mmCIF file of N, CA and C in Angstrom:
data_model
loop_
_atom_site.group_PDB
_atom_site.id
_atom_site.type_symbol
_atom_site.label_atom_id
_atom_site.label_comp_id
_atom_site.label_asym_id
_atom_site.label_seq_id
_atom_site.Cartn_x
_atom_site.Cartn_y
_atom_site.Cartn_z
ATOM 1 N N UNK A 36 3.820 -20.643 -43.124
ATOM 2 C CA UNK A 36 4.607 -21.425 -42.208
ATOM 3 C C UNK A 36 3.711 -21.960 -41.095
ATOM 4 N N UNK A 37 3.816 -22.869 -40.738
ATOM 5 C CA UNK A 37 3.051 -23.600 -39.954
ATOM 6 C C UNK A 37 3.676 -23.921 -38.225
ATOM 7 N N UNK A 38 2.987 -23.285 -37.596
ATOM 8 C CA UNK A 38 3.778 -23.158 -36.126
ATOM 9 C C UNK A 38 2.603 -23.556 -35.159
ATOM 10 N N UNK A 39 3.021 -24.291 -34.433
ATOM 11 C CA UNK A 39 2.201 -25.015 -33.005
ATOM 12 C C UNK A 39 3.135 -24.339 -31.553
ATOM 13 N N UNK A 40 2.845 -24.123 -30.687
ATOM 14 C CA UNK A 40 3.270 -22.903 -30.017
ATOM 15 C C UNK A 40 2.771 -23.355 -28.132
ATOM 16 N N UNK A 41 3.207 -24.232 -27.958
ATOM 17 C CA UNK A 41 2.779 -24.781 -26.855
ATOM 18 C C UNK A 41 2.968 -23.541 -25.441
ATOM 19 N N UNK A 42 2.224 -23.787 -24.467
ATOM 20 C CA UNK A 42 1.919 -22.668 -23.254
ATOM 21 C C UNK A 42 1.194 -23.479 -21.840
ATOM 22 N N UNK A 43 1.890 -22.628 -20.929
ATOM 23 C CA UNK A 43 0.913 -23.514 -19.684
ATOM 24 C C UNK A 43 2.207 -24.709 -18.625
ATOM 25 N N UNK A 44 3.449 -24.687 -19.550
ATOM 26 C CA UNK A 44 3.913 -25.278 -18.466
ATOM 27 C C UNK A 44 4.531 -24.518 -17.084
ATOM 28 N N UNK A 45 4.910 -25.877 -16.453
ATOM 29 C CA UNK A 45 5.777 -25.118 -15.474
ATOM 30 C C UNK A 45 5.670 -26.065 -14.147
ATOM 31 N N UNK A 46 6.103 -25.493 -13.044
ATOM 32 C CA UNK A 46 6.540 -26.380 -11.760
ATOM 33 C C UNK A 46 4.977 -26.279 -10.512
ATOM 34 N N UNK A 47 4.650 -27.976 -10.361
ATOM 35 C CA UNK A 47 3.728 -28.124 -9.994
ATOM 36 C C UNK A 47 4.069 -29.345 -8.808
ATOM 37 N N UNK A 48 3.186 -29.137 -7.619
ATOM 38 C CA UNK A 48 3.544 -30.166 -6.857
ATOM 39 C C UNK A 48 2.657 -31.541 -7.110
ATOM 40 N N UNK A 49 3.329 -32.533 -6.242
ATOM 41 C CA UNK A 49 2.705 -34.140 -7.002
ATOM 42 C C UNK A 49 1.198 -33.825 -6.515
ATOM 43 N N UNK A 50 0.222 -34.205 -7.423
ATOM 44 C CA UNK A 50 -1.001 -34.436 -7.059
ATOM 45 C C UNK A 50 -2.025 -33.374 -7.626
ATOM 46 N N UNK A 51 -1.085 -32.093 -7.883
ATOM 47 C CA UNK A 51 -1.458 -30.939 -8.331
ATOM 48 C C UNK A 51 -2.164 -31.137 -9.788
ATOM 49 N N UNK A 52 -2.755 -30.125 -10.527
ATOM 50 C CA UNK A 52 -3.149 -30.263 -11.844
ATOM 51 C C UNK A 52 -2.090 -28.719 -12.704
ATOM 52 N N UNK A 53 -2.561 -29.353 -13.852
ATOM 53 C CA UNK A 53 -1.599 -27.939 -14.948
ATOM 54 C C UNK A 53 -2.355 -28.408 -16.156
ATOM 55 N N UNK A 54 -2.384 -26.933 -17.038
ATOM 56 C CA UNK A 54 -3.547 -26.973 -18.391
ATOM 57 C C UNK A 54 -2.503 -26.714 -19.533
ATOM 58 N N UNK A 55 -2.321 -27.350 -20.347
ATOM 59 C CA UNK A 55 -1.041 -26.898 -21.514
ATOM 60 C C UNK A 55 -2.253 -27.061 -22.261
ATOM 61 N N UNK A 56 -1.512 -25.500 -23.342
ATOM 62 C CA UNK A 56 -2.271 -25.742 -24.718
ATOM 63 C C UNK A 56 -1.591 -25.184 -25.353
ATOM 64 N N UNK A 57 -2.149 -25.408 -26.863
ATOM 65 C CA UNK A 57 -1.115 -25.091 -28.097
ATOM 66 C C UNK A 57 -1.956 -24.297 -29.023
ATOM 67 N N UNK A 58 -1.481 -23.202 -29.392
ATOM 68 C CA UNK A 58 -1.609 -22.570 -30.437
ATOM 69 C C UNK A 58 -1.624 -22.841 -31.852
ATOM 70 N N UNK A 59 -1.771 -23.243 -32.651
ATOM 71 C CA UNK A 59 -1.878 -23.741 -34.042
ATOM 72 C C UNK A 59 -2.202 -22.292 -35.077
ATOM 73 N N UNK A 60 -1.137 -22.419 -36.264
ATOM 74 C CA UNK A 60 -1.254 -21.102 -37.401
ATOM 75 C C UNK A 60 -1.224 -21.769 -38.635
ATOM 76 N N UNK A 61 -0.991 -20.923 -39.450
ATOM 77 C CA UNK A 61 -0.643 -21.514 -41.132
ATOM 78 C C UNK A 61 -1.180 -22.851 -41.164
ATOM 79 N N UNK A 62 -2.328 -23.383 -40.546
ATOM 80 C CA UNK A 62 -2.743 -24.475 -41.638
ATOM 81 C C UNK A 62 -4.033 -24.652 -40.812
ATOM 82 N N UNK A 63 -4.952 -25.955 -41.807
ATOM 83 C CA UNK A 63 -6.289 -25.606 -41.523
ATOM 84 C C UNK A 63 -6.277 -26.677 -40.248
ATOM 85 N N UNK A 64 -6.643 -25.938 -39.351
ATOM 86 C CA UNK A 64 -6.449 -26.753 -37.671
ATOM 87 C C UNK A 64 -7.321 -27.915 -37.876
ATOM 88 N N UNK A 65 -8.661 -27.982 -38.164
ATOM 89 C CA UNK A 65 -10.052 -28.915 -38.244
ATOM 90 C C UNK A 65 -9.404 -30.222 -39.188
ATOM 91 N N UNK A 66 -8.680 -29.572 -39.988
ATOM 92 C CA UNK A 66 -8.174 -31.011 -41.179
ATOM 93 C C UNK A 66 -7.530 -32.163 -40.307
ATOM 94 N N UNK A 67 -6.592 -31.571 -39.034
ATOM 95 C CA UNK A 67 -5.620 -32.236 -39.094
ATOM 96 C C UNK A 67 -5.625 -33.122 -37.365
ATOM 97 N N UNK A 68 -5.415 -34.364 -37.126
ATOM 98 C CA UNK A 68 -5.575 -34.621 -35.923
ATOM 99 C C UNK A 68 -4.280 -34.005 -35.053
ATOM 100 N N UNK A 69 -4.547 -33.857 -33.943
ATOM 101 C CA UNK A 69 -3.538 -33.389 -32.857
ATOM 102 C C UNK A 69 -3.474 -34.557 -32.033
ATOM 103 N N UNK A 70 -2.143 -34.205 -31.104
ATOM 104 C CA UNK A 70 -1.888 -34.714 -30.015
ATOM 105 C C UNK A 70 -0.807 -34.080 -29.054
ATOM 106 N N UNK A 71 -0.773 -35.066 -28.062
ATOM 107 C CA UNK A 71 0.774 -34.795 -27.022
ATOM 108 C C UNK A 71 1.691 -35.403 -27.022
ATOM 109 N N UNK A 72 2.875 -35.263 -27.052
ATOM 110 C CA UNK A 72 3.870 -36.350 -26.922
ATOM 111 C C UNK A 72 4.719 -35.713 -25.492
ATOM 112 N N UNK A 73 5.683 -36.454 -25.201
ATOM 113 C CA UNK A 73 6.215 -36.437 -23.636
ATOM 114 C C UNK A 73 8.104 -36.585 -24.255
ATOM 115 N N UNK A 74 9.022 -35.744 -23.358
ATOM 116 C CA UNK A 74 9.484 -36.602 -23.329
ATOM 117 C C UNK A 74 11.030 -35.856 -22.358
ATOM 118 N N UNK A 75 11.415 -37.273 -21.365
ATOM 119 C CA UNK A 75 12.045 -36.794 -20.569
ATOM 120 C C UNK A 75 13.539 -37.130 -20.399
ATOM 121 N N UNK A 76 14.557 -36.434 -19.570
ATOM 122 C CA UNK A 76 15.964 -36.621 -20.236
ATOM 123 C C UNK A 76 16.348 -37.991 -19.919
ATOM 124 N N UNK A 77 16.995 -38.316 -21.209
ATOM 125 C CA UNK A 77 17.576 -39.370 -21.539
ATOM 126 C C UNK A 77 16.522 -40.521 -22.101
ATOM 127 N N UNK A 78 15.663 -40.053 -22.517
ATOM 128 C CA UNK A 78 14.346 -41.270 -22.838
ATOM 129 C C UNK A 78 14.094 -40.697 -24.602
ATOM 130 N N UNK A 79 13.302 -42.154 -25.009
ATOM 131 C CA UNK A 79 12.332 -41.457 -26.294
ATOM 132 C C UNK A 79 11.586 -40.768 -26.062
ATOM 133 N N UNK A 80 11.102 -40.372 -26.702
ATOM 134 C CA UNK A 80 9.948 -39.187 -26.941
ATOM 135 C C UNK A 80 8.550 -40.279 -27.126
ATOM 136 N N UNK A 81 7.504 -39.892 -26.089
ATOM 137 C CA UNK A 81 6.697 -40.987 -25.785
ATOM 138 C C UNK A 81 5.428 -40.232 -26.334
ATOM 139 N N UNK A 82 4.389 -41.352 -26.267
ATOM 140 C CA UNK A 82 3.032 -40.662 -26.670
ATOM 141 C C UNK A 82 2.333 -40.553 -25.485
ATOM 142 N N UNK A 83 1.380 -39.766 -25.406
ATOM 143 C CA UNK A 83 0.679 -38.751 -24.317
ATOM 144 C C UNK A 83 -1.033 -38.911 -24.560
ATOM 145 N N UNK A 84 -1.437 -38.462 -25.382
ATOM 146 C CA UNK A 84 -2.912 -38.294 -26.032
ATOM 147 C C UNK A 84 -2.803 -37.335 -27.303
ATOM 148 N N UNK A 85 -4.102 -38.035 -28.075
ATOM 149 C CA UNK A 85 -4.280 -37.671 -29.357
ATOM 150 C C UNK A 85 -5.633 -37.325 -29.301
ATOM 151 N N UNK A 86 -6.177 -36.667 -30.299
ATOM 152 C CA UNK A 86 -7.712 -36.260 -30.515
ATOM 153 C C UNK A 86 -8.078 -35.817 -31.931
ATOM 154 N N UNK A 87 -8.989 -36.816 -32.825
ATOM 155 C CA UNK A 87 -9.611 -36.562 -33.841
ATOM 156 C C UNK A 87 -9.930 -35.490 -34.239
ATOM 157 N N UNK A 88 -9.750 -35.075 -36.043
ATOM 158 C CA UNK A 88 -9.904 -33.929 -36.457
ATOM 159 C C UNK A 88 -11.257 -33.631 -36.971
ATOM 160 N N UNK A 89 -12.204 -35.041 -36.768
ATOM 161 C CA UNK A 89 -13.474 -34.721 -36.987
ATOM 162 C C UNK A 89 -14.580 -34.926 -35.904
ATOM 163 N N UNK A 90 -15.247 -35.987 -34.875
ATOM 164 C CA UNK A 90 -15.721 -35.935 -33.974
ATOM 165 C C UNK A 90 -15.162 -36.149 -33.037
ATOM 166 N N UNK A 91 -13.934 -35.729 -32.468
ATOM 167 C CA UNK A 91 -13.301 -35.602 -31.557
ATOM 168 C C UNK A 91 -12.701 -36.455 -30.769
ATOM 169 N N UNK A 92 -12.504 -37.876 -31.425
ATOM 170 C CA UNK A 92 -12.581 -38.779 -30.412
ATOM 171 C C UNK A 92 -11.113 -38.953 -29.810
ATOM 172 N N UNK A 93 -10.629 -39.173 -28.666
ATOM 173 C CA UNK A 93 -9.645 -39.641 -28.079
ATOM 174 C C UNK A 93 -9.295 -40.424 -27.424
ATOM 175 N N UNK A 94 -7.878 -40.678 -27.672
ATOM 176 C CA UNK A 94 -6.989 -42.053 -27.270
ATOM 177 C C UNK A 94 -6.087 -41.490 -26.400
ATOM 178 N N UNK A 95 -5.900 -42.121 -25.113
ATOM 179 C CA UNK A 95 -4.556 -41.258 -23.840
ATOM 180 C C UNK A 95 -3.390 -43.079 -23.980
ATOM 181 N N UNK A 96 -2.558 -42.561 -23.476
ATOM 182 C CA UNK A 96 -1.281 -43.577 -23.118
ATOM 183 C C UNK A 96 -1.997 -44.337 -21.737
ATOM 184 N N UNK A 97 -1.907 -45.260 -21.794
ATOM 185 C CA UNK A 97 -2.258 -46.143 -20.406
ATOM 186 C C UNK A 97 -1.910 -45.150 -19.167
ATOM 187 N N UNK A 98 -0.588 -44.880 -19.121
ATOM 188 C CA UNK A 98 -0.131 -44.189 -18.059
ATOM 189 C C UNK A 98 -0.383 -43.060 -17.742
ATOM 190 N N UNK A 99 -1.454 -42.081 -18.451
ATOM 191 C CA UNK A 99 -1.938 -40.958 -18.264
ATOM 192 C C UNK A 99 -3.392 -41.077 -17.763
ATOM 193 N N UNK A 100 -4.140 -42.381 -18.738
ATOM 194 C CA UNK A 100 -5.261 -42.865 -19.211
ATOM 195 C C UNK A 100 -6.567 -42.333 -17.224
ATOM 196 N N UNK A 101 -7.157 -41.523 -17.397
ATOM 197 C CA UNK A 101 -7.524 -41.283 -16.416
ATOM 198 C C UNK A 101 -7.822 -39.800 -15.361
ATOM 199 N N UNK A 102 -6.343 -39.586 -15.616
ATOM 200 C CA UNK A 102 -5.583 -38.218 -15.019
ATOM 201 C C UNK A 102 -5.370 -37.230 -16.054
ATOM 202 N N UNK A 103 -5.381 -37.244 -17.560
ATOM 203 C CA UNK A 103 -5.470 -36.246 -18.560
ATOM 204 C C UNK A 103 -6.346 -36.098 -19.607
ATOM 205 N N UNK A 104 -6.856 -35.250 -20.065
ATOM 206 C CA UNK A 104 -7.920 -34.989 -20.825
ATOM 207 C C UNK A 104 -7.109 -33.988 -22.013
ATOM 208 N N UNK A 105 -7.599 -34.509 -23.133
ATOM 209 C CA UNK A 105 -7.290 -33.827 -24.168
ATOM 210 C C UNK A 105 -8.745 -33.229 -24.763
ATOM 211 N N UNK A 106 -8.587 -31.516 -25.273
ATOM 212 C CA UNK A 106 -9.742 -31.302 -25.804
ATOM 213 C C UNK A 106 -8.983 -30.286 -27.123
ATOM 214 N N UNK A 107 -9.733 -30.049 -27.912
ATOM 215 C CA UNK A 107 -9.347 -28.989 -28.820
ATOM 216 C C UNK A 107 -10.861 -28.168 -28.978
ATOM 217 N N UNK A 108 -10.432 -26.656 -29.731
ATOM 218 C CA UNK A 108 -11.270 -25.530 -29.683
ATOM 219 C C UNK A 108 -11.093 -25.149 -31.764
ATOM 220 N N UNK A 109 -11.511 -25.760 -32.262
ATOM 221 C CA UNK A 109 -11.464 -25.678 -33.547
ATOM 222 C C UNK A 109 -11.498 -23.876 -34.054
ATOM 223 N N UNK A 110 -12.551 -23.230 -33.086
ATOM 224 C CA UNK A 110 -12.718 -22.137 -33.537
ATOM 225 C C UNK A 110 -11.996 -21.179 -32.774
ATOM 226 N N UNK A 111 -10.709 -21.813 -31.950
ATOM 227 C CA UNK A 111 -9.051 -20.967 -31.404
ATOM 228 C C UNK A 111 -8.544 -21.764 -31.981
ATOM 229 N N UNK A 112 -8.230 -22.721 -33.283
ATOM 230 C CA UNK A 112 -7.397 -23.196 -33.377
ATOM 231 C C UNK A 112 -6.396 -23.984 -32.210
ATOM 232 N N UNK A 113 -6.856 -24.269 -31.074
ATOM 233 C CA UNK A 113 -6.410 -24.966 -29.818
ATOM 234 C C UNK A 113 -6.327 -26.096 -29.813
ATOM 235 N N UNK A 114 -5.306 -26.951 -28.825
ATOM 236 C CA UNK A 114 -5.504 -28.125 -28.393
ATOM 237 C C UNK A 114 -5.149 -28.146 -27.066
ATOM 238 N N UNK A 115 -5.335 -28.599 -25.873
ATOM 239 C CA UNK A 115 -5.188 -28.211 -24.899
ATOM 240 C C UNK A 115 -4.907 -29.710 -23.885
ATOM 241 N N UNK A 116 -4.380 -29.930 -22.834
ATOM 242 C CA UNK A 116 -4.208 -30.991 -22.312
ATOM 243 C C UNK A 116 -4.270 -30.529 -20.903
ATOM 244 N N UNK A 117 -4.926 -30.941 -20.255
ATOM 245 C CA UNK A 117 -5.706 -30.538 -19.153
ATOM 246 C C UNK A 117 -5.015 -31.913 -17.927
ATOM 247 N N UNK A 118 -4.449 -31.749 -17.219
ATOM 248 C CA UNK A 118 -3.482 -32.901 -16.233
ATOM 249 C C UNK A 118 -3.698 -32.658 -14.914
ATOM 250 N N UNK A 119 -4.385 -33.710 -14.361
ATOM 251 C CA UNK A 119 -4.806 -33.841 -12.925
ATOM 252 C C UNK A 119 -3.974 -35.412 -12.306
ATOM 253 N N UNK A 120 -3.808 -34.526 -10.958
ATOM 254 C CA UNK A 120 -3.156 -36.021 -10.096
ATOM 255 C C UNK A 120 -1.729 -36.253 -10.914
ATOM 256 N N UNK A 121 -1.143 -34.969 -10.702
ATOM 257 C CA UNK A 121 -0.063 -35.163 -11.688
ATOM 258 C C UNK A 121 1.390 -36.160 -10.545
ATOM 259 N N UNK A 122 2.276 -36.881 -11.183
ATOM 260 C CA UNK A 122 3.027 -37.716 -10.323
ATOM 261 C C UNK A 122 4.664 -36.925 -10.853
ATOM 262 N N UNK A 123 5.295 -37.075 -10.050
ATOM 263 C CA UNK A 123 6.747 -36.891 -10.443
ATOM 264 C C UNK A 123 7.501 -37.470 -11.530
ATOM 265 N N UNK A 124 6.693 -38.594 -12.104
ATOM 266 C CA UNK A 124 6.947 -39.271 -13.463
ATOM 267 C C UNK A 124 6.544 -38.789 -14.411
ATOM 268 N N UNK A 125 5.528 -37.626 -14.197
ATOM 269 C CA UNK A 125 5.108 -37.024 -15.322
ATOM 270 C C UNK A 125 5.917 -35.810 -16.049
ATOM 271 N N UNK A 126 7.177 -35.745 -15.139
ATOM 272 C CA UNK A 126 8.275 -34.591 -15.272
ATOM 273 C C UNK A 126 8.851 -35.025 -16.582
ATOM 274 N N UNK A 127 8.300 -34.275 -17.664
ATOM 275 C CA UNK A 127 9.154 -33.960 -19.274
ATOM 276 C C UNK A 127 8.476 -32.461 -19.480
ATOM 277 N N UNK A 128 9.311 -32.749 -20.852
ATOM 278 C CA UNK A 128 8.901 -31.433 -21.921
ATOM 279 C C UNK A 128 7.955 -31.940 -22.401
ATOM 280 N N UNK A 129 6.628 -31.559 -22.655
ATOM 281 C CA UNK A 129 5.539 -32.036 -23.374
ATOM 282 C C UNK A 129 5.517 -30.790 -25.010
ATOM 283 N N UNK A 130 5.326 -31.789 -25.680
ATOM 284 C CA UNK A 130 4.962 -31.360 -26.601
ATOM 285 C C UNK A 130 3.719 -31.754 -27.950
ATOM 286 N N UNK A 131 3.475 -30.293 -28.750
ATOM 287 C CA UNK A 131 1.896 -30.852 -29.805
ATOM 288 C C UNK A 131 2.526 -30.917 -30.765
ATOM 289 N N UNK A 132 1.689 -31.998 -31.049
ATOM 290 C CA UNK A 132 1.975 -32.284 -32.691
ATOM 291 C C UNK A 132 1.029 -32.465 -33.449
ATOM 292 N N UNK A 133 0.561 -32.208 -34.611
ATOM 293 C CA UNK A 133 -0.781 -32.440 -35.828
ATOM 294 C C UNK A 133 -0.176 -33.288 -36.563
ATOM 295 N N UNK A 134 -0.670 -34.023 -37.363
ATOM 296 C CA UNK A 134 -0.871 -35.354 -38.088
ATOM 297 C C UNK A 134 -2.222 -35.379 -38.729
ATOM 298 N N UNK A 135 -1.913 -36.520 -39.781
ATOM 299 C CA UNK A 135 -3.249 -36.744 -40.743
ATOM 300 C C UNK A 135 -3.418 -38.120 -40.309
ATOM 301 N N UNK A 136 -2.535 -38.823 -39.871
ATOM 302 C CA UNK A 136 -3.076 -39.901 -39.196
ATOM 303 C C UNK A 136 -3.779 -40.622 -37.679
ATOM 304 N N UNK A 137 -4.642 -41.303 -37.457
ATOM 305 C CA UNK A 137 -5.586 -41.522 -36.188
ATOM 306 C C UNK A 137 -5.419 -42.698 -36.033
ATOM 307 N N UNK A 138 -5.741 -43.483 -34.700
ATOM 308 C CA UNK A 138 -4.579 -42.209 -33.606
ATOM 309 C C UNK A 138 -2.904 -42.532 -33.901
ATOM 310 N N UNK A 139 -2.744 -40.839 -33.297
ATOM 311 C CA UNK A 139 -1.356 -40.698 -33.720
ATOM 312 C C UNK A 139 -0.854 -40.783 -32.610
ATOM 313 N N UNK A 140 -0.692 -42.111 -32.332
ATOM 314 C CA UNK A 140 0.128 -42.547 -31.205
ATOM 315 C C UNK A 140 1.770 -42.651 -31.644
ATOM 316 N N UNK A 141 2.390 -42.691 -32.310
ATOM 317 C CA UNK A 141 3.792 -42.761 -33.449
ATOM 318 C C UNK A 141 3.848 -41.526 -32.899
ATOM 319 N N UNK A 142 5.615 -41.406 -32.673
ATOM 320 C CA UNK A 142 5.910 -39.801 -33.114
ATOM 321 C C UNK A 142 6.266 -39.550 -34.536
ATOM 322 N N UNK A 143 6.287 -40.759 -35.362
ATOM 323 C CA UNK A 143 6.969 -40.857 -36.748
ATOM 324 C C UNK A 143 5.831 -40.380 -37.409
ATOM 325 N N UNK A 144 4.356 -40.297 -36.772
ATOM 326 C CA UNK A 144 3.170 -40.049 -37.338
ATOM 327 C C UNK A 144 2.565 -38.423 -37.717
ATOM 328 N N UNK A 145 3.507 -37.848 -36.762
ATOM 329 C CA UNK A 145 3.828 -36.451 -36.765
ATOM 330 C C UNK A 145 4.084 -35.528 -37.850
ATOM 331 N N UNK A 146 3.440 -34.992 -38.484
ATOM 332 C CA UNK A 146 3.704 -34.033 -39.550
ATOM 333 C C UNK A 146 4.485 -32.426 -39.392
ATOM 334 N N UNK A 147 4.060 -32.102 -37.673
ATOM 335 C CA UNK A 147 4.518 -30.838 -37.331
ATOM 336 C C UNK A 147 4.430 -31.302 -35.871
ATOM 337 N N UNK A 148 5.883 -29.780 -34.826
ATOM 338 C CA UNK A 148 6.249 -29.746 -33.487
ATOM 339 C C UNK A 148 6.289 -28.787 -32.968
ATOM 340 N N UNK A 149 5.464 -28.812 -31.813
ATOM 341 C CA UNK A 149 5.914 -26.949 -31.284
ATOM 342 C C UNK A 149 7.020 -27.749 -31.070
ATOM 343 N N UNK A 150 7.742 -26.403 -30.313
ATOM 344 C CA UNK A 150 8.687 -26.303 -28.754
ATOM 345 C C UNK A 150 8.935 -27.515 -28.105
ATOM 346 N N UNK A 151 8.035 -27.437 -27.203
ATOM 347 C CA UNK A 151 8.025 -28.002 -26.446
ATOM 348 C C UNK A 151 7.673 -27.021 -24.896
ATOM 349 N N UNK A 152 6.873 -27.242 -23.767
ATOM 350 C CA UNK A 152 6.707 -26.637 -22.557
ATOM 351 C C UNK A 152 7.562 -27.915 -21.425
ATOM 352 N N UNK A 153 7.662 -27.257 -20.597
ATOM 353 C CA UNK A 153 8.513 -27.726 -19.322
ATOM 354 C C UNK A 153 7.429 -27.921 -18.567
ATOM 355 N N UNK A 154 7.527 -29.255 -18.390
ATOM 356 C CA UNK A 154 6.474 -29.582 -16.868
ATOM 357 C C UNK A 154 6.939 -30.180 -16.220
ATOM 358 N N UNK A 155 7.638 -30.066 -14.975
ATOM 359 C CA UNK A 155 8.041 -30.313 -13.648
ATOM 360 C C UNK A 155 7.286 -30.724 -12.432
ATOM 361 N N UNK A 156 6.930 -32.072 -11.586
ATOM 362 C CA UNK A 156 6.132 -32.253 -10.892
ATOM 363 C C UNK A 156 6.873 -32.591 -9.968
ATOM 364 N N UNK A 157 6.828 -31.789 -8.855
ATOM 365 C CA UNK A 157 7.728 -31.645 -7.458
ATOM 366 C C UNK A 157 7.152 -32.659 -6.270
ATOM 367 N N UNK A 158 7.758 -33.426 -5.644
ATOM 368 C CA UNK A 158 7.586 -34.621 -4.949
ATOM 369 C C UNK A 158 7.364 -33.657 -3.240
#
C-alpha cells in the first residue's frame, strides 16, 4: 500500500517560515516525481511545487515562486517544502503527491495523496 504522510503543519504568523514534509512507503520513492498541491476552503486544489525524480529539478507556482523551496531526501524517502515570508494567502491544507509525470503541475497528474497538513498564516 502506498502512503505519503504529510507533517510540519500548523499556525504561523505572516512573514514567518514553516518546513512540511512527507513521508513516502510502499513504492520506489526515486522512480516517481513529487510535489505540493494547496488547497483552500471553497477553492480548487492548486499547484504549489514539484521536483524531479531524477536530477532534481524544480518548478514552484508563480505565487510561491521565490518564498518556497522544494527538496527531496531519496535516501528518507522525503519530500519536504520549506516556506519563507509566508502571507495569509498562503492559508490551505497543503498536500504531496507522486506522479510519473514532469512537471506535475495538474492535480489530474497525480497518481497518489497524503492527508493533507493545515497551514494557517496569522495576519
Amino acid at each position: 500500500q502506498v502512503q505519503l504522510v504529510e507533517s510540519g503543519g500548523g499556525l504561523v504568523q505572516a512573514g514567518g517560515s514553516l518546513r512540511l514534509s512527507c513521508a513516502a512507503s510502499g513504492l520506489t520513492f526515486s522512480m516517481y516525481h513529487m510535489g505540493w498541491f494547496r488547497q483552500a476552503p471553497g477553492k480548487e486544489r492548486e499547484f504549489v511545487a514539484t521536483i524531479s525524480r531524477s536530477v532534481g529539478m524544480t518548478v514552484y507556482a508563480d505565487s510561491v515562486k521565490g518564498r518556497f523551496t522544494i527538496s527531496r531526501d531519496n535516501a528518507k524517502n522525503t519530500v519536504s517544502l520549506q516556506m519563507s515570508s509566508l502571507k495569509p494567502e498562503d492559508t490551505a491544507v497543503y498536500y504531496c503527491a507522486s506522479g510519473s509525470i514532469f512537471p506535475m503541475k495538474v492535480a489530474d497528474f497525480a497518481l497518489y495523496w497524503g492527508q493533507g497538513t493545515q497551514v494557517t498564516v496569522s495576519s
